[in-house]
CSV table of C-alpha atoms and ligand atoms in Angstrom, one decimal:
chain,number,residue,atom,x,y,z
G,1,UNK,CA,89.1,114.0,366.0
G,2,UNK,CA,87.5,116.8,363.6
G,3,UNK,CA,85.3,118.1,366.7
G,4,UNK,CA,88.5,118.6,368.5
G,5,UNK,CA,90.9,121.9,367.9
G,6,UNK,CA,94.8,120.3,368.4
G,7,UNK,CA,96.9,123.4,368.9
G,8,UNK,CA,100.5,123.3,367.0
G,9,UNK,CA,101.0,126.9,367.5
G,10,UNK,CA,103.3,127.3,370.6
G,11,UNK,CA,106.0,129.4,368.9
G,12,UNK,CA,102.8,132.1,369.3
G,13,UNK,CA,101.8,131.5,372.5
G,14,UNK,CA,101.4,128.5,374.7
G,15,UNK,CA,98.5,127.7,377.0
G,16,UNK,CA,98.8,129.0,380.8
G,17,UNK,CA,99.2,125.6,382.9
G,18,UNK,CA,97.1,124.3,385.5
G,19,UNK,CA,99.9,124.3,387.8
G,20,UNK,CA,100.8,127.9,387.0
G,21,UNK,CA,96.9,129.3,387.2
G,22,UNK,CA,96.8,127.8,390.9
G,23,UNK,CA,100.1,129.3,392.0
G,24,UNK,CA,99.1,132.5,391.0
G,25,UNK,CA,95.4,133.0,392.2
G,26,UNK,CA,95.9,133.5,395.8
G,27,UNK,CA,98.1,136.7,394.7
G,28,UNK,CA,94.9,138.0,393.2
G,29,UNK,CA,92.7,138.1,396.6
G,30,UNK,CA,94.1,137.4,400.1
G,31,UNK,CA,97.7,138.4,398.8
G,32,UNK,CA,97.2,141.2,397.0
G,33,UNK,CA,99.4,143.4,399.2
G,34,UNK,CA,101.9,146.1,397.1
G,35,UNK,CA,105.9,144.9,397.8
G,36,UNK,CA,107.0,148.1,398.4
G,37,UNK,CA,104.2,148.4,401.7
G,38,UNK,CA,106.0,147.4,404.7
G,39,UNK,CA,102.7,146.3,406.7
G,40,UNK,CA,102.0,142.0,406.4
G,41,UNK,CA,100.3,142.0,403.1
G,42,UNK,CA,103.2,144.4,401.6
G,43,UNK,CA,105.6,141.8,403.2
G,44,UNK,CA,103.9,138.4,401.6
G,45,UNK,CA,103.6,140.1,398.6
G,46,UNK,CA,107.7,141.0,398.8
G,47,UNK,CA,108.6,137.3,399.4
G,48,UNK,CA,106.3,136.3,397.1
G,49,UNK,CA,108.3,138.6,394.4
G,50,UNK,CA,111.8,137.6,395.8
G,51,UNK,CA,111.0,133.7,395.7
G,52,UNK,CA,109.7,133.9,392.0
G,53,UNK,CA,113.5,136.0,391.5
G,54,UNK,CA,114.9,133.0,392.8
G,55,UNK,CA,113.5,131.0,390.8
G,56,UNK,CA,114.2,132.3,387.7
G,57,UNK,CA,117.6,133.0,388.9
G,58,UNK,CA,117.5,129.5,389.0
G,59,UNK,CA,116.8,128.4,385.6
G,60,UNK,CA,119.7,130.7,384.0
G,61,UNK,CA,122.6,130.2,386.7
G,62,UNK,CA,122.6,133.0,387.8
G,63,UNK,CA,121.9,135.3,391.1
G,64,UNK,CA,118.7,136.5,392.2
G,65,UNK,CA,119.4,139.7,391.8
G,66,UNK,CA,120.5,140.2,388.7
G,67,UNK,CA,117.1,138.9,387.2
G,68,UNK,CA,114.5,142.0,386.5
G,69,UNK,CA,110.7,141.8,385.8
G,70,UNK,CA,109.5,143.2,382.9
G,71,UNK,CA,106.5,143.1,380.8
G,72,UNK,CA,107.5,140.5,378.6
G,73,UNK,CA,110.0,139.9,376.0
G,74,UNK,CA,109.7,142.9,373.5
G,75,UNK,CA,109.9,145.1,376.3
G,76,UNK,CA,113.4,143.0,377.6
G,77,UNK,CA,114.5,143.0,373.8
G,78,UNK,CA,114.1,147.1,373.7
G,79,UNK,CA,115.5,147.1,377.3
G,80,UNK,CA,118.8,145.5,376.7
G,81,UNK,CA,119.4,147.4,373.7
G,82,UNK,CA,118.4,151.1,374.2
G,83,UNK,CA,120.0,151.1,377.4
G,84,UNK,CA,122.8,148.9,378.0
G,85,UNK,CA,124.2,150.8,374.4
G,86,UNK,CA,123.1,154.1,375.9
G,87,UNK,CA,125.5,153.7,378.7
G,88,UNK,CA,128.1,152.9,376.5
G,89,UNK,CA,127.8,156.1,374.6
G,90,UNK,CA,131.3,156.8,375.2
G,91,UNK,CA,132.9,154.1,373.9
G,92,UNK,CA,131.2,154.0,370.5
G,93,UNK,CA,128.1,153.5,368.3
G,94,UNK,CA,128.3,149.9,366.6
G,95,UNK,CA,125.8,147.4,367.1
G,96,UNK,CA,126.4,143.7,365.8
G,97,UNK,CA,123.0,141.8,365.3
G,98,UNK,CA,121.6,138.8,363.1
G,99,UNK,CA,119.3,139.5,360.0
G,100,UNK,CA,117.1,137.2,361.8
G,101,UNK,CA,116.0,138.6,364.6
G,102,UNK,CA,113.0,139.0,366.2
G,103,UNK,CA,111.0,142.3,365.0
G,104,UNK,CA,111.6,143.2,369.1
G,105,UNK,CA,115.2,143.5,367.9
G,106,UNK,CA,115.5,144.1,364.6
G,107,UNK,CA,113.3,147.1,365.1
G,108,UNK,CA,114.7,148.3,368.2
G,109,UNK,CA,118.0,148.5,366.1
G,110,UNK,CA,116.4,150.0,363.2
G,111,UNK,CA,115.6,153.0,366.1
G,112,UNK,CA,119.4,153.3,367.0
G,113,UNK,CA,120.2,153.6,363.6
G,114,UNK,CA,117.7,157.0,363.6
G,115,UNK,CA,119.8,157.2,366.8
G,116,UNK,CA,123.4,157.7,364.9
G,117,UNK,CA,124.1,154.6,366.0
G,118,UNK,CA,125.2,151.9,362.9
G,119,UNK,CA,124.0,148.2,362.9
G,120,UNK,CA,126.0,145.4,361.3
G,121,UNK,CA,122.9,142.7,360.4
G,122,UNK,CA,125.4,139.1,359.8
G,123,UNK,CA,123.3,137.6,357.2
G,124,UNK,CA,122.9,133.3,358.1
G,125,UNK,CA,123.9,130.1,355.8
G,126,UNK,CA,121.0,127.9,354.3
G,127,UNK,CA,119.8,126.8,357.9
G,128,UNK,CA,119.9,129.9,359.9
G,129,UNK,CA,123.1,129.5,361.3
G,130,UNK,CA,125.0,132.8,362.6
G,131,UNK,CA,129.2,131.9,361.7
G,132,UNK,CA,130.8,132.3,364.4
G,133,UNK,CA,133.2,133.9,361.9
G,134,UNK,CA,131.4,136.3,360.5
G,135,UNK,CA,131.0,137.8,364.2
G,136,UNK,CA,134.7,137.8,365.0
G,137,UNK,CA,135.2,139.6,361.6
G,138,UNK,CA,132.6,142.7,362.4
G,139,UNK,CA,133.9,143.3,365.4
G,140,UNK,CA,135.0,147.0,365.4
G,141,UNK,CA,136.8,149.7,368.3
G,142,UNK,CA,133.1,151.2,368.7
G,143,UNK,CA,131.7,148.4,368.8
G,144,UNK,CA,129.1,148.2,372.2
G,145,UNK,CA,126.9,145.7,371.5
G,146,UNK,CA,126.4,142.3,370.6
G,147,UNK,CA,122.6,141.0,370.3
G,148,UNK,CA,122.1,137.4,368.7
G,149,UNK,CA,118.8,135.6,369.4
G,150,UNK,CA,119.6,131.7,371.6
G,151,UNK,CA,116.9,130.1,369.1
G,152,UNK,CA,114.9,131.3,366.1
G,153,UNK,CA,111.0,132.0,366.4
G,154,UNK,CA,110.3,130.9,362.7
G,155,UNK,CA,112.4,128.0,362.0
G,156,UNK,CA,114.0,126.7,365.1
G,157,UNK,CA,117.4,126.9,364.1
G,158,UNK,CA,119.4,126.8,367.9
G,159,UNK,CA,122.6,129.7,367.6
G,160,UNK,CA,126.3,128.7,368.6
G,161,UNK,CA,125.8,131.2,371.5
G,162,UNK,CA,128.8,130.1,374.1
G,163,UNK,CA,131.1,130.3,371.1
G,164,UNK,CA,129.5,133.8,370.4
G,165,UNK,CA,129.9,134.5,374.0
G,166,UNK,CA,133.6,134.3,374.8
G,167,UNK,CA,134.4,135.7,371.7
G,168,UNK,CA,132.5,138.9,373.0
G,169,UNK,CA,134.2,138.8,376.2
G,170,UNK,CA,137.9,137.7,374.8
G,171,UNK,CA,136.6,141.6,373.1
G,172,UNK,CA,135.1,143.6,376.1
G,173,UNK,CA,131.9,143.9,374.1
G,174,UNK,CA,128.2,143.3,375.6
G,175,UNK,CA,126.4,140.6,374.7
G,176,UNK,CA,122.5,140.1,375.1
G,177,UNK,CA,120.6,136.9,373.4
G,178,UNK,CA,116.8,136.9,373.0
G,179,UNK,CA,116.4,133.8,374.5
G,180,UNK,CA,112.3,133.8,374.3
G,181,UNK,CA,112.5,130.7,372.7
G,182,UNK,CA,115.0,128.9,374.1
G,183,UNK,CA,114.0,128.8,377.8
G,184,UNK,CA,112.2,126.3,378.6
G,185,UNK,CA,112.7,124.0,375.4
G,186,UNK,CA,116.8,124.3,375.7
G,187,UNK,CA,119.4,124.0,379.0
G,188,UNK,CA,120.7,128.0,379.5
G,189,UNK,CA,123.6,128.5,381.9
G,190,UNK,CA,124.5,133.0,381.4
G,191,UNK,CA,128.0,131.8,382.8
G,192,UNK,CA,129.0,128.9,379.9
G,193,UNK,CA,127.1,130.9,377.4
G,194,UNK,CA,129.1,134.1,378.4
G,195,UNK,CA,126.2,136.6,378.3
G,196,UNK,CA,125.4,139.8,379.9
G,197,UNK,CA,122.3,140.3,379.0
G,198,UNK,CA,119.1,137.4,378.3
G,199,UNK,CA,115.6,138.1,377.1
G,200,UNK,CA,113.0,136.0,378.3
G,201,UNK,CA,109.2,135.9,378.1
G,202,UNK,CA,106.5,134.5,380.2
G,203,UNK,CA,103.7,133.4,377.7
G,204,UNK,CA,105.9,131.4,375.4
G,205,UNK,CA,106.6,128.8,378.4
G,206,UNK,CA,103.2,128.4,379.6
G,207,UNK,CA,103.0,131.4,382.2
G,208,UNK,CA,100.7,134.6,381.8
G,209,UNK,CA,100.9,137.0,378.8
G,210,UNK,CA,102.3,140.4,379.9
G,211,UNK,CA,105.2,139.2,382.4
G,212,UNK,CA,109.0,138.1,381.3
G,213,UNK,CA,112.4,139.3,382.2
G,214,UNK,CA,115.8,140.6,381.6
G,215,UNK,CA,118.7,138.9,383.0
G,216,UNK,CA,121.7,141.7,383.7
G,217,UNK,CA,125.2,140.3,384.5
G,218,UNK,CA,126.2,142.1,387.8
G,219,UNK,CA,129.1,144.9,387.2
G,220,UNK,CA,126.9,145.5,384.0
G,221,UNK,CA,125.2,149.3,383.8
G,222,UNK,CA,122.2,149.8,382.2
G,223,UNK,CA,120.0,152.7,382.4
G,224,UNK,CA,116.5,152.9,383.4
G,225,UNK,CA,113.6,151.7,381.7
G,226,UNK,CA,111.2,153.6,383.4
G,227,UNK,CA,111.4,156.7,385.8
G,228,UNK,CA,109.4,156.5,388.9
G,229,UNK,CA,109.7,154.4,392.4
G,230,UNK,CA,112.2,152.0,393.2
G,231,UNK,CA,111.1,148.8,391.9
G,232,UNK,CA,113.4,146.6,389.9
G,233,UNK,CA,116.4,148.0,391.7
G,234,UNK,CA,115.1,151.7,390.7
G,235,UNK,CA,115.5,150.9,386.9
G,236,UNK,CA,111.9,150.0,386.1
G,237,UNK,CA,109.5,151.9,388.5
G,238,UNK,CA,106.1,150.7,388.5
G,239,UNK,CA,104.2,148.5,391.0
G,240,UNK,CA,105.1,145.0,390.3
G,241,UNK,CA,102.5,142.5,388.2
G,242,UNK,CA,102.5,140.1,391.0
G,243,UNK,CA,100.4,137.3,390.2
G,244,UNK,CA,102.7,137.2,386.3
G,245,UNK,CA,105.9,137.1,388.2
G,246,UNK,CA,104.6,134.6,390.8
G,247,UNK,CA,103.5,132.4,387.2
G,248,UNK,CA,106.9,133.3,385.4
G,249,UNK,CA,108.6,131.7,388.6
G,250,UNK,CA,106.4,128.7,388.7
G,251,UNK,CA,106.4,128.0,385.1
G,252,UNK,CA,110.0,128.5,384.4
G,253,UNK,CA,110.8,126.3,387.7
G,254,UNK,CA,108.6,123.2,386.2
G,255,UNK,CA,110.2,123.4,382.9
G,256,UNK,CA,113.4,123.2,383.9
G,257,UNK,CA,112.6,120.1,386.5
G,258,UNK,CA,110.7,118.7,382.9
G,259,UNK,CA,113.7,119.6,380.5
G,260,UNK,CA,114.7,116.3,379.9
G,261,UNK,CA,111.6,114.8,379.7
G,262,UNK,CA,110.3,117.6,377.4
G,263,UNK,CA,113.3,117.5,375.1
G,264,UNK,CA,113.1,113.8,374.6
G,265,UNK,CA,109.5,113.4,373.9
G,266,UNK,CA,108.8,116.3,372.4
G,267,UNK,CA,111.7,116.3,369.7
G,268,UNK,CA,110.8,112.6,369.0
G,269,UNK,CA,106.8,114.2,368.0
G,270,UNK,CA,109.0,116.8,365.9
G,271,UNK,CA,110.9,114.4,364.0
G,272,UNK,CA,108.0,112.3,363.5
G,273,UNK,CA,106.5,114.7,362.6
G,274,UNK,CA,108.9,116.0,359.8
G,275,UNK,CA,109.3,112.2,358.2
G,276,UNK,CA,105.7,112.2,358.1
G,277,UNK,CA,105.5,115.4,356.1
G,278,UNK,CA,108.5,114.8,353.5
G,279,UNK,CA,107.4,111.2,353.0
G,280,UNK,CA,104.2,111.7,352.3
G,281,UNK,CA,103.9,115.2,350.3
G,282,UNK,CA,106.1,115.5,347.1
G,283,UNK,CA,107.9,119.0,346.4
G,284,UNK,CA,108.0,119.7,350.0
G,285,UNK,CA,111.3,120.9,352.0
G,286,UNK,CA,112.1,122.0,355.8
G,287,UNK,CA,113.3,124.7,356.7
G,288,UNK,CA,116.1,125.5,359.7
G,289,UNK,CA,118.6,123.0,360.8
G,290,UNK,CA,117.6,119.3,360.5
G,291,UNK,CA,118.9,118.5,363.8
G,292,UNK,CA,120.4,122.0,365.9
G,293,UNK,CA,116.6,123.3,366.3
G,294,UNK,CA,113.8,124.0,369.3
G,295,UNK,CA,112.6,120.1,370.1
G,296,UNK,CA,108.8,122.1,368.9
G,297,UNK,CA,109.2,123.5,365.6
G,298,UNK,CA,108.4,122.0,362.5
G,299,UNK,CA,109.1,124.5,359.4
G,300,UNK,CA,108.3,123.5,356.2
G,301,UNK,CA,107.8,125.0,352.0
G,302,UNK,CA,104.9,123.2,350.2
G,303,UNK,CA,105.5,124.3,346.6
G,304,UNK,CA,102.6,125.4,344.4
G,305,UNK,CA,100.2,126.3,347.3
G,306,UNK,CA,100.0,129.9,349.4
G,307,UNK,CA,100.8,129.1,353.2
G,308,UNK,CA,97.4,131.3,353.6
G,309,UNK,CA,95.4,128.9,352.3
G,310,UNK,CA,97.1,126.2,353.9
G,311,UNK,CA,96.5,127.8,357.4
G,312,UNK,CA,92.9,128.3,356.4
G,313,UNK,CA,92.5,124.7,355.6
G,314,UNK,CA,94.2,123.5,358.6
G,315,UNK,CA,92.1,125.5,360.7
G,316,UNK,CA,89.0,123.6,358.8
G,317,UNK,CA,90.4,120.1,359.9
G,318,UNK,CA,90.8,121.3,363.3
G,319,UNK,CA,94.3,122.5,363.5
G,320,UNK,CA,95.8,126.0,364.6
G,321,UNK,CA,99.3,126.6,363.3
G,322,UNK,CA,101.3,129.8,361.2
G,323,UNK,CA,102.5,130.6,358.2
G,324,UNK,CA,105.8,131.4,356.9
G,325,UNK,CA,104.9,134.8,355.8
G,326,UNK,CA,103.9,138.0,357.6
G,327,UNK,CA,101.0,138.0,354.4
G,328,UNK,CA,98.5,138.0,357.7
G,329,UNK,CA,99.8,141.6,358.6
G,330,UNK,CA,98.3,142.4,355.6
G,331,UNK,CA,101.5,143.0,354.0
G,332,UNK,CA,102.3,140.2,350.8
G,333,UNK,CA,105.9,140.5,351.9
G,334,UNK,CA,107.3,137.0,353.1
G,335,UNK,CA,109.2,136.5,356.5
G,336,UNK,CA,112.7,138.1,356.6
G,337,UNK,CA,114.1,134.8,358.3
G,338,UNK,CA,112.8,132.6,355.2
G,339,UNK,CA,114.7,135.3,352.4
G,340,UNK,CA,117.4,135.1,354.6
G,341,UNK,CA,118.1,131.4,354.5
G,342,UNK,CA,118.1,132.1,350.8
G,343,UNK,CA,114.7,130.9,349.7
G,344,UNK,CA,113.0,132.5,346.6
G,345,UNK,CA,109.9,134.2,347.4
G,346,UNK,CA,107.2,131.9,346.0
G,347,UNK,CA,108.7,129.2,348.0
G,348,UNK,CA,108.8,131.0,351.5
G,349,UNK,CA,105.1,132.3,350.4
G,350,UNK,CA,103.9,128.2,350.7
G,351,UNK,CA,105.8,128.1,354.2
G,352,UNK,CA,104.4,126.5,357.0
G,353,UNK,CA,105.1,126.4,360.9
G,354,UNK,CA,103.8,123.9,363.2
G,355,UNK,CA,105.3,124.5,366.8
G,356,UNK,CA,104.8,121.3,369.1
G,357,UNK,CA,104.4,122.1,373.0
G,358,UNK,CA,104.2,120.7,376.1
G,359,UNK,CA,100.2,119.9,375.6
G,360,UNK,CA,101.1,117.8,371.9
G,361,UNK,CA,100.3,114.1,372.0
G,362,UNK,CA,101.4,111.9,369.2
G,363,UNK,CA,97.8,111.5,368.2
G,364,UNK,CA,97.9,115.0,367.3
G,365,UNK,CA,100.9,114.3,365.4
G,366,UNK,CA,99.3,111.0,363.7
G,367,UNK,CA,96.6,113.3,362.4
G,368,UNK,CA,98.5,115.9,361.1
G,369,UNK,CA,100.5,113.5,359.0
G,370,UNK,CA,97.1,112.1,358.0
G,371,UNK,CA,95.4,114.8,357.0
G,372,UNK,CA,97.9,117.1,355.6
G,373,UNK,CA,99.1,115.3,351.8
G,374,UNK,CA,94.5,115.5,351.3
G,375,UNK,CA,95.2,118.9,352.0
G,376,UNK,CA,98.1,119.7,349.7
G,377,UNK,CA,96.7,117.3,346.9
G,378,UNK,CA,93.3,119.5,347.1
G,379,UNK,CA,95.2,122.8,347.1
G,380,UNK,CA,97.4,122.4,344.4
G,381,UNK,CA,94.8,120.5,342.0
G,382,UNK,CA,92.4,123.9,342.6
G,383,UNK,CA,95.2,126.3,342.1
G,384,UNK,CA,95.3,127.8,338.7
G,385,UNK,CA,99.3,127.4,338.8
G,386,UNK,CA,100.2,124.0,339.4
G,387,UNK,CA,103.9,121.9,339.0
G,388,UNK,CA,104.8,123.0,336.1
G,389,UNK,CA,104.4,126.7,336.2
G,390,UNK,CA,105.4,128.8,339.2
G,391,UNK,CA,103.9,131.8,340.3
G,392,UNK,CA,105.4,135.4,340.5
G,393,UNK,CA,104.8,137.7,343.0
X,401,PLP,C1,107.5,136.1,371.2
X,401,PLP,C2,108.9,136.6,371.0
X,401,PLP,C3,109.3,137.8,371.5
X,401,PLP,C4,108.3,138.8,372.1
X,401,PLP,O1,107.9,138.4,373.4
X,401,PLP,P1,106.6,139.1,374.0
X,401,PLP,O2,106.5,138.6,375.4
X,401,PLP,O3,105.4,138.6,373.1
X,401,PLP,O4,106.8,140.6,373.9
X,401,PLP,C5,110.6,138.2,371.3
X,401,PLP,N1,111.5,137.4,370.8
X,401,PLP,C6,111.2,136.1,370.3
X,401,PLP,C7,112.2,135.3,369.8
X,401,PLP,C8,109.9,135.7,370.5
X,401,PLP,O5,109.5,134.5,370.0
């Protein structure tokens, strides 16, 4: 097993599939007409564009054309907030968001703060859940936006978003979920969930880096992204990445035909995967929801070792997964989403994620539980603090 790497890092980035390679290939040679020329390659190329629409029009319930290409999920995130508030200017300057976002978001709000713009950030209980409450209750008359994330990057935890939804509508507000994580690994429907707006990106459901989109209820004005041709219904000019939407479509189209399948045995790995952690390794807790999370992640605190060095052990026994802290930014700061569950920082700084994907067998998952207690034991018998005697940051 040692001379092979098992990847449990698909909250990162997931692997582009076969599948998704081959549909997208003949869009680099013999198709690589522009969809805005009107001669035969131009045309291939357009239905080419319009089928991959449908097919992520598809996998939210929605209509073809309100789905729009971007670049990926950051640049949907900073798309749905800068300009669907922007033509809202009239109305007012609130924003409501969660204070565990995605930086795509969190930042993005910071900016319309700079803006004159003021954020509400609804802190979450112990497992990451947003009340459904607290939202009702920061509702104001200028409020313009509503921006909640479907599922958390870090720890998994799944948000009530339908609930979120029609309270938003019952309020004439606008209301866009950062759904990166959730397609793919949850069902979506933009009608029972009652959004306007959905963030979704390519590479996190096994398509290319650089692609996602932006779902945008018709009747719903947003400004442009970016000034230039006509593309993307004239709000985001720029000659389309073909051969990424032609893998976005193909990707998102297998997962949802796979859902069930996925969800079924990939949450069973997870849970496995979780019992073999907290049974086997004392002082050890999990982080998000025990049972309202993404069927990949795995979150958990080891006490009395730094998540650093458990990733650099990991990665010694073969296994690629994340830490709980942005430490490798440089930065000793932990993760906002583990403060804001409430954990102190010495715990979040031992936190550890290990995201499952469609690639994970349960062999993977064997060894994990096999090797990691060795790891721990070593880690904390080395460490100058140990049990009895926490460390301070
Ligand atoms: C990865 C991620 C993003 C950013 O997507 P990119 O395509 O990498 O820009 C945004 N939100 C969430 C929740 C993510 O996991």
């Amino acid at each position: 097993m040692s001379d092979r790497l098992i990847y449990m890092d698909n909250a990162a980035t997931t692997s582009v599939r076969p599948e998704v390679l081959e549909a997208m290939m003949p869009y680099f040679t013999q198709h690589f007409g522009n969809a805005s020329s009107i001669h035969t390659f131009g045309r291939g190329a357009r239905r080419a564009l319009e089928n991959a629409r449908k097919q992520v029009a598809a996998a939210l319930g929605c209509e073809a054309r309100e789905i729009y290409f971007t670049a990926g999920g950051s640049e949907s995130d900073n798309w749905a907030i800068r300009c669907a508030v922007e033509a809202k200017a009239s109305k007012g300057k609130h924003i409501i968001t969660s204070a565990i976002e995605h930086h795509a978001v969190l930042h993005t709000c910071e900016y319309m703060e700079k803006q004159g713009y003021e954020v509400t950030y609804l802190p979450v209980d112990e497992y990451g859940l947003v009340s459904v409450e607290s939202v009702k209750n920061a509702i104001r008359p200028d409020t313009v936006l509503i921006t909640i994330m479907a599922a958390n990057n870090e720890i998994g935890t799944l948000q009530p978003i339908a609930e979120i939804g029609k309270i938003a509508k019952e309020n004439g507000i606008l209301f866009h979920t950062d759904a990166v994580q959730a397609v793919g690994a949850v069902p979506i429907d933009v009608n029972a969930w009652n959004v306007d707006m959905l963030s979704l990106s390519g590479h996190k459901l096994h398509a290319p880096k650089g692609i996602g989109a932006l779902y945008v209820r018709k009747g719903v004005r947003i400004s442009n992204l970016i000034y230039g041709g006509a593309q993307e219904r004239g709000l985001r000019a720029g000659t389309e990445n073909l051969p990424g939407i032609v893998g976005l479509g193909k990707a998102i189209e297998l997962a949802v035909a796979e859902l069930p399948e996925y969800t079924e045995r990939v949450s069973r790995l997870r849970d496995k995967l979780i019992k073999g952690i907290l049974d086997n390794i004392p002082d050890v807790q999990l982080n998000g929801h025990p049972t309202i999370r993404l069927p990949g992640n795995v979150n958990v605190s080891v006490r009395y070792v730094e998540g650093e060095a458990l990733l650099m052990r990991l990665d010694l026994a073969g296994v690629a997964a994340s830490s709980g802290s942005a430490c490798t930014s440089g930065s000793l700061d932990p993760s906002h989403v583990l403060l804001a569950i409430g954990l102190p920082h010495e715990i979040a700084h031992g936190s550890l994620r290990l995201s499952l994907g469609n690639d994970t067998t349960e062999e993977e998952v064997d060894y994990v539980i096999e090797k990691l207690p060795g790891i721990v034991e070593n880690l904390r018998a080395m460490s100058p603090v140990n049990a009895s005697n926490l460390f301070s940051f």
